[in-house]
Short mmCIF file of C-alpha atoms in Angstrom, two decimals:
data_model
loop_
_atom_site.label_atom_id
_atom_site.label_comp_id
_atom_site.label_asym_id
_atom_site.label_seq_id
_atom_site.Cartn_x
_atom_site.Cartn_y
_atom_site.Cartn_z
CA MET V 1 101.41 153.84 102.62
CA ILE V 2 99.94 156.20 105.20
CA ASP V 3 102.30 159.11 106.00
CA VAL V 4 101.27 159.91 109.53
CA SER V 5 99.54 157.81 112.23
CA PHE V 6 98.18 160.19 114.90
CA VAL V 7 98.28 158.14 118.21
CA ILE V 8 96.01 159.92 120.83
CA THR V 9 96.06 158.60 124.30
CA VAL V 10 92.95 159.33 126.40
CA TYR V 11 91.83 159.02 130.03
CA ASN V 12 89.18 161.18 131.44
CA LYS V 13 89.95 164.18 129.21
CA ALA V 14 86.51 165.17 128.41
CA PRO V 15 87.10 168.87 129.15
CA PHE V 16 89.81 169.20 126.71
CA LEU V 17 88.71 167.05 123.82
CA ASP V 18 86.89 169.74 121.83
CA ALA V 19 90.15 172.07 121.63
CA MET V 20 92.35 168.95 120.94
CA LEU V 21 90.01 167.59 118.22
CA LEU V 22 89.76 171.00 116.59
CA SER V 23 93.54 171.17 116.20
CA LEU V 24 93.85 167.50 115.16
CA GLY V 25 91.08 167.77 112.42
CA ASN V 26 92.45 171.00 111.05
CA GLN V 27 96.09 169.90 110.44
CA SER V 28 97.04 171.37 107.29
CA GLY V 29 98.79 169.60 104.42
CA ASP V 30 97.96 166.87 101.87
CA PHE V 31 99.80 164.08 103.69
CA THR V 32 97.84 160.88 104.25
CA ARG V 33 96.80 160.24 107.67
CA GLU V 34 95.10 157.78 110.12
CA PHE V 35 93.71 158.39 113.80
CA ILE V 36 94.11 155.92 116.56
CA PHE V 37 92.49 156.82 119.60
CA VAL V 38 93.39 154.68 122.73
CA ASP V 39 91.00 155.14 125.58
CA ASP V 40 92.79 154.03 128.61
CA GLY V 41 89.69 153.10 130.77
CA SER V 42 87.97 156.44 130.94
CA THR V 43 85.10 156.76 133.34
CA ASP V 44 83.76 160.17 131.94
CA GLU V 45 82.21 160.87 128.53
CA SER V 46 85.65 160.95 126.57
CA VAL V 47 84.83 158.11 124.24
CA GLU V 48 81.34 159.47 123.35
CA ILE V 49 82.86 162.80 122.47
CA ILE V 50 85.46 161.21 120.24
CA ARG V 51 82.89 159.14 118.44
CA GLN V 52 80.62 162.14 117.85
CA LYS V 53 83.43 164.55 116.79
CA THR V 54 85.14 162.19 114.46
CA ALA V 55 81.95 160.46 112.90
CA ASP V 56 82.76 161.87 109.48
CA TRP V 57 86.62 161.60 109.60
CA PRO V 58 88.36 159.01 107.46
CA ASN V 59 90.67 156.38 108.94
CA VAL V 60 89.63 156.43 112.43
CA LYS V 61 90.26 153.66 114.97
CA ILE V 62 88.99 153.90 118.67
CA ILE V 63 90.48 151.33 120.93
CA GLN V 64 89.22 150.90 124.42
CA GLN V 65 91.27 149.07 127.10
CA GLU V 66 91.31 148.75 130.95
CA ASN V 67 93.42 151.36 132.69
CA GLY V 68 97.11 150.51 132.31
CA GLY V 69 98.90 154.03 132.14
CA VAL V 70 99.92 156.20 129.30
CA SER V 71 103.07 153.95 128.42
CA VAL V 72 100.83 151.09 127.81
CA ALA V 73 98.26 153.11 126.09
CA THR V 74 100.89 154.61 123.91
CA ASN V 75 102.31 151.03 122.82
CA THR V 76 98.77 149.88 122.23
CA GLY V 77 98.30 152.75 119.54
CA GLY V 78 101.91 152.81 118.28
CA PHE V 79 102.16 149.01 117.43
CA VAL V 80 98.95 149.04 115.31
CA ALA V 81 100.13 152.28 113.50
CA GLN V 82 100.50 151.75 109.82
CA GLY V 83 102.06 155.10 108.98
CA GLU V 84 105.48 156.04 107.93
CA PHE V 85 105.53 158.22 111.07
CA ILE V 86 103.86 158.37 114.43
CA LYS V 87 102.67 161.78 115.83
CA ILE V 88 101.64 161.25 119.54
CA VAL V 89 99.07 163.50 120.87
CA ASP V 90 98.05 164.06 124.47
CA ALA V 91 94.39 164.45 124.88
CA ASP V 92 94.77 167.75 126.84
CA ASP V 93 97.08 169.55 124.30
CA VAL V 94 96.39 171.49 121.18
CA MET V 95 98.85 171.24 117.92
CA THR V 96 99.41 174.24 115.84
CA HIS V 97 97.73 173.99 112.49
CA PHE V 98 100.94 173.39 110.65
CA ALA V 99 102.86 171.29 113.17
CA THR V 100 102.43 167.74 111.63
CA ARG V 101 102.96 168.97 107.98
CA ARG V 102 106.26 170.91 109.10
CA MET V 103 107.52 168.11 111.38
CA LEU V 104 107.05 165.69 108.62
CA GLU V 105 109.02 167.82 106.08
CA LEU V 106 111.78 168.22 108.70
CA MET V 107 111.92 164.68 109.55
CA ARG V 108 112.11 163.59 105.79
CA ASP V 109 114.50 166.43 104.97
CA HIS V 110 116.94 165.25 107.64
CA LYS V 111 116.25 161.55 107.44
CA LEU V 112 115.31 161.44 111.25
CA ASP V 113 114.09 158.83 113.46
CA HIS V 114 112.76 161.32 116.13
CA LEU V 115 112.20 165.00 116.18
CA GLN V 116 111.48 167.17 119.17
CA ALA V 117 109.56 170.49 118.78
CA LYS V 118 108.88 173.37 120.80
CA TRP V 119 105.87 173.75 122.85
CA GLN V 120 104.16 176.38 125.26
CA LEU V 121 101.61 176.59 128.02
CA ALA V 122 98.47 178.64 127.29
CA ASP V 123 95.43 180.12 129.11
CA ASP V 124 93.07 179.63 126.04
CA LEU V 125 94.03 176.65 123.79
CA VAL V 126 91.64 177.54 121.17
CA ALA V 127 92.73 181.06 120.82
CA ALA V 128 96.33 180.10 120.85
CA PHE V 129 95.45 177.57 117.95
CA HIS V 130 93.86 180.38 115.93
CA ALA V 131 96.48 182.95 116.60
CA THR V 132 99.59 181.17 115.55
CA ASP V 133 100.88 181.35 112.01
CA ASP V 134 104.56 181.18 112.26
CA GLU V 135 105.68 178.30 110.34
CA SER V 136 109.26 179.00 110.51
CA GLY V 137 111.61 176.49 112.20
CA THR V 138 115.09 175.13 111.78
CA VAL V 139 116.55 171.74 112.77
CA GLU V 140 119.51 171.12 114.90
CA LEU V 141 120.79 167.48 114.55
CA ILE V 142 121.53 166.08 117.95
CA ASP V 143 125.26 164.68 117.84
CA LYS V 144 125.63 161.58 120.07
CA PRO V 145 122.02 161.64 121.20
CA PHE V 146 122.44 158.76 123.67
CA GLU V 147 125.10 160.64 125.45
CA VAL V 148 123.11 163.72 125.46
CA PHE V 149 120.14 161.82 126.93
CA ILE V 150 122.33 160.59 129.79
CA LYS V 151 123.86 163.92 130.66
CA LYS V 152 120.89 166.17 130.19
CA GLY V 153 117.79 164.18 129.55
CA MET V 154 115.11 164.40 126.86
CA GLY V 155 111.36 164.13 126.99
CA GLY V 156 108.23 164.99 125.34
CA SER V 157 104.94 163.64 124.00
CA THR V 158 102.91 165.85 121.69
CA SER V 159 105.77 167.95 120.77
CA THR V 160 107.54 164.70 119.10
CA MET V 161 107.38 162.89 115.96
CA MET V 162 109.17 159.44 115.28
CA ARG V 163 109.53 157.02 112.58
CA THR V 164 107.12 154.10 113.00
CA ALA V 165 109.56 151.54 112.15
CA THR V 166 112.09 152.89 114.74
CA PHE V 167 109.41 152.92 117.23
CA LYS V 168 108.53 149.33 116.74
CA GLN V 169 112.16 148.27 116.56
CA VAL V 170 113.16 149.60 119.75
CA GLY V 171 110.05 148.09 121.56
CA GLY V 172 108.03 151.29 121.97
CA CYS V 173 107.71 152.64 125.60
CA ASP V 174 109.00 151.04 128.79
CA GLU V 175 105.68 149.83 130.14
CA THR V 176 107.06 149.25 133.61
CA VAL V 177 107.16 152.99 134.26
CA PHE V 178 103.95 155.17 133.81
CA VAL V 179 105.63 158.20 132.01
CA GLN V 180 106.30 157.66 128.33
CA ASP V 181 108.04 160.90 127.74
CA PHE V 182 111.42 159.39 128.52
CA SER V 183 111.70 155.87 127.49
CA ILE V 184 110.92 156.52 123.92
CA PRO V 185 113.78 159.00 123.17
CA LEU V 186 116.03 157.03 125.48
CA ARG V 187 115.54 153.93 123.41
CA ILE V 188 115.72 155.73 120.00
CA SER V 189 118.78 157.65 120.89
CA TYR V 190 120.74 154.54 121.50
CA GLU V 191 120.59 153.57 117.67
CA GLY V 192 118.59 156.44 116.02
CA ARG V 193 119.14 159.79 114.14
CA MET V 194 117.52 162.56 116.26
CA GLY V 195 116.85 166.17 115.83
CA LYS V 196 115.39 169.10 117.59
CA THR V 197 113.48 172.18 116.12
CA ASP V 198 112.48 175.68 117.33
CA LEU V 199 109.23 175.18 115.37
CA LEU V 200 106.20 175.93 117.75
CA ALA V 201 104.14 172.83 117.52
CA VAL V 202 102.13 172.55 120.70
CA PHE V 203 100.24 174.41 123.23
CA GLY V 204 99.31 172.71 126.66
CA PRO V 205 96.85 173.95 129.26
CA LYS V 206 98.36 175.76 132.09
CA THR V 207 96.05 173.93 134.49
CA ALA V 208 94.97 170.27 133.94
CA GLU V 209 93.77 167.89 136.69
CA GLY V 210 95.85 164.74 136.86
CA ARG V 211 98.47 165.88 134.40
CA VAL V 212 101.78 163.95 134.59
CA LEU V 213 103.51 167.23 134.02
CA ASP V 214 102.37 168.50 137.58
CA ALA V 215 103.25 165.09 139.31
CA SER V 216 106.89 165.97 139.86
CA ALA V 217 107.48 162.94 142.03
CA THR V 218 106.27 160.62 139.30
CA VAL V 219 108.33 162.59 136.63
CA ILE V 220 111.56 162.32 138.53
CA HIS V 221 111.28 158.89 139.54
CA ASP V 222 110.38 157.70 136.17
CA LEU V 223 113.23 159.40 134.46
CA SER V 224 115.66 157.53 136.88
CA ALA V 225 113.65 154.25 136.62
CA THR V 226 113.67 154.48 132.88
CA ILE V 227 117.57 154.91 132.67
CA GLN V 228 117.89 152.08 135.37
CA HIS V 229 115.95 149.67 133.23
CA PHE V 230 117.85 150.63 130.01
CA LEU V 231 121.29 150.17 131.63
CA ARG V 232 120.02 146.74 133.09
CA ASP V 233 119.08 145.59 129.66
CA HIS V 234 122.20 147.16 127.96
CA PRO V 235 125.26 146.26 130.16
CA GLU V 236 127.42 147.09 127.18
CA VAL V 237 127.00 150.74 127.75
CA PRO V 238 130.41 152.23 128.16
CA ALA V 239 131.49 152.56 131.86
CA ALA V 240 132.00 156.44 131.51
CA LEU V 241 128.27 156.91 130.58
CA GLN V 242 127.35 154.30 133.16
CA GLN V 243 129.07 156.60 135.71
CA VAL V 244 127.40 159.72 134.58
CA ALA V 245 124.03 158.03 134.68
CA PHE V 246 124.66 156.99 138.50
CA LYS V 247 125.68 160.55 139.40
CA ARG V 248 122.56 162.09 137.77
CA CYS V 249 120.21 159.53 139.23
CA ALA V 250 121.95 159.80 142.73
CA GLY V 251 121.86 163.47 142.67
CA ARG V 252 118.11 163.74 141.87
CA ALA V 253 117.37 161.30 144.75
CA TRP V 254 119.51 163.37 147.13
CA LYS V 255 118.10 166.58 146.13
CA TRP V 256 114.67 165.16 146.63
CA ALA V 257 115.34 163.65 149.96
CA LYS V 258 117.00 166.88 151.21
CA ARG V 259 114.30 169.36 149.88
CA GLU V 260 111.06 167.40 150.11
CA GLN V 261 111.77 165.03 152.96
CA LYS V 262 114.15 167.09 155.04
CA GLN V 263 116.68 164.31 155.35
CA SER V 264 120.19 165.00 156.62
CA MET V 265 123.53 163.97 155.14
CA PHE V 266 123.36 160.76 157.36
CA CYS V 267 120.57 159.42 155.17
CA ARG V 268 120.99 156.56 152.66
CA ALA V 269 120.55 159.03 149.67
CA PHE V 270 123.61 160.98 150.59
CA PHE V 271 125.58 157.93 150.93
CA LEU V 272 124.47 156.90 147.46
CA TYR V 273 125.34 160.27 146.09
CA VAL V 274 128.78 160.14 147.53
CA MET V 275 129.28 156.65 146.07
CA ALA V 276 128.27 157.81 142.68
CA GLN V 277 131.09 160.39 142.62
CA LEU V 278 133.75 157.48 142.73
CA PRO V 279 135.01 156.84 139.20
CA VAL V 280 135.17 153.00 139.65
CA TRP V 281 131.86 151.89 138.34
CA SER V 282 131.47 149.91 135.19
CA LYS V 283 127.93 148.80 135.74
CA THR V 284 125.62 151.08 137.62
CA ALA V 285 122.03 149.71 137.01
CA ASP V 286 122.08 147.99 140.39
CA TRP V 287 123.21 151.18 142.18
CA ILE V 288 120.63 153.37 140.34
CA GLU V 289 117.99 151.06 141.49
CA LYS V 290 118.99 151.57 145.03
CA THR V 291 118.29 155.42 144.55
CA LEU V 292 114.75 154.86 143.60
CA TYR V 293 113.92 154.04 147.32
CA VAL V 294 113.54 157.77 148.03
CA TRP V 295 110.34 157.78 146.27
CA ASP V 296 108.79 154.92 148.00
CA LYS V 297 106.96 157.13 150.33
CA GLU V 298 105.72 159.44 147.58
CA ASP V 299 102.68 159.40 145.63
CA VAL V 300 104.21 158.05 142.48
CA ARG V 301 101.81 156.87 139.68
CA ARG V 302 102.38 153.29 138.69
CA PRO V 303 101.29 151.51 135.38
#
């Protein structure tokens, strides 16, 4: 069996591919691996660069599809993965050379379904890759991970590793939202074993055109939408956590309306925020859905 399936989603990332492929091709360790590139409808030379740079790599698969967003692309790669574990890689990120090997060791040592590592931004990704040698890292098991997600949130892509069987069991990403960073850990947290480590695994560029990280409206909207969809599909979630989820989502909506849209306390967002404080709700998916209206006027990216 293959140990690690690298799932690399690509959309118009030609300027970053040399650095990403440098780190991907130089992951240390004797684990078996496959490389699944999912080109999500790039209109630049991304595919040509990948074909050229990986021509002599073993176990490379390049999948080209119409643009559907990163969640759809992640599922495309994840569901054909044959490895025991999936290592997601964003095309504009660089992994430390020991990232996969050490995360694989930690996943197996602690019998995890999902592991979140440390990441940093860097001006020079190649220099950061060559300069980083500290492989130390400890794991903290996450107690009651679903509760942690609802109360504090979780996210991440290149900084994560997950068990392939678990990814497939939970249905992969929520394809109805653009950002994949939230739905994977949320779904796994409901029934999986999760941990986080202080191991430095990833460097991302400080500036990258079109990066989801910089699209704050999309990120905040998708976090709330992901939770809303999950609670809609899992009405059995305890009322106490349903209420916390409503409070968190309503709070995000009111803060955005107040800060970015200059709305007053007489707006709908504040009304929903007040309603969320009432400890009377046992099912809150419909209420959370109402908070999403705040982003209707924003440039939120859609699948």
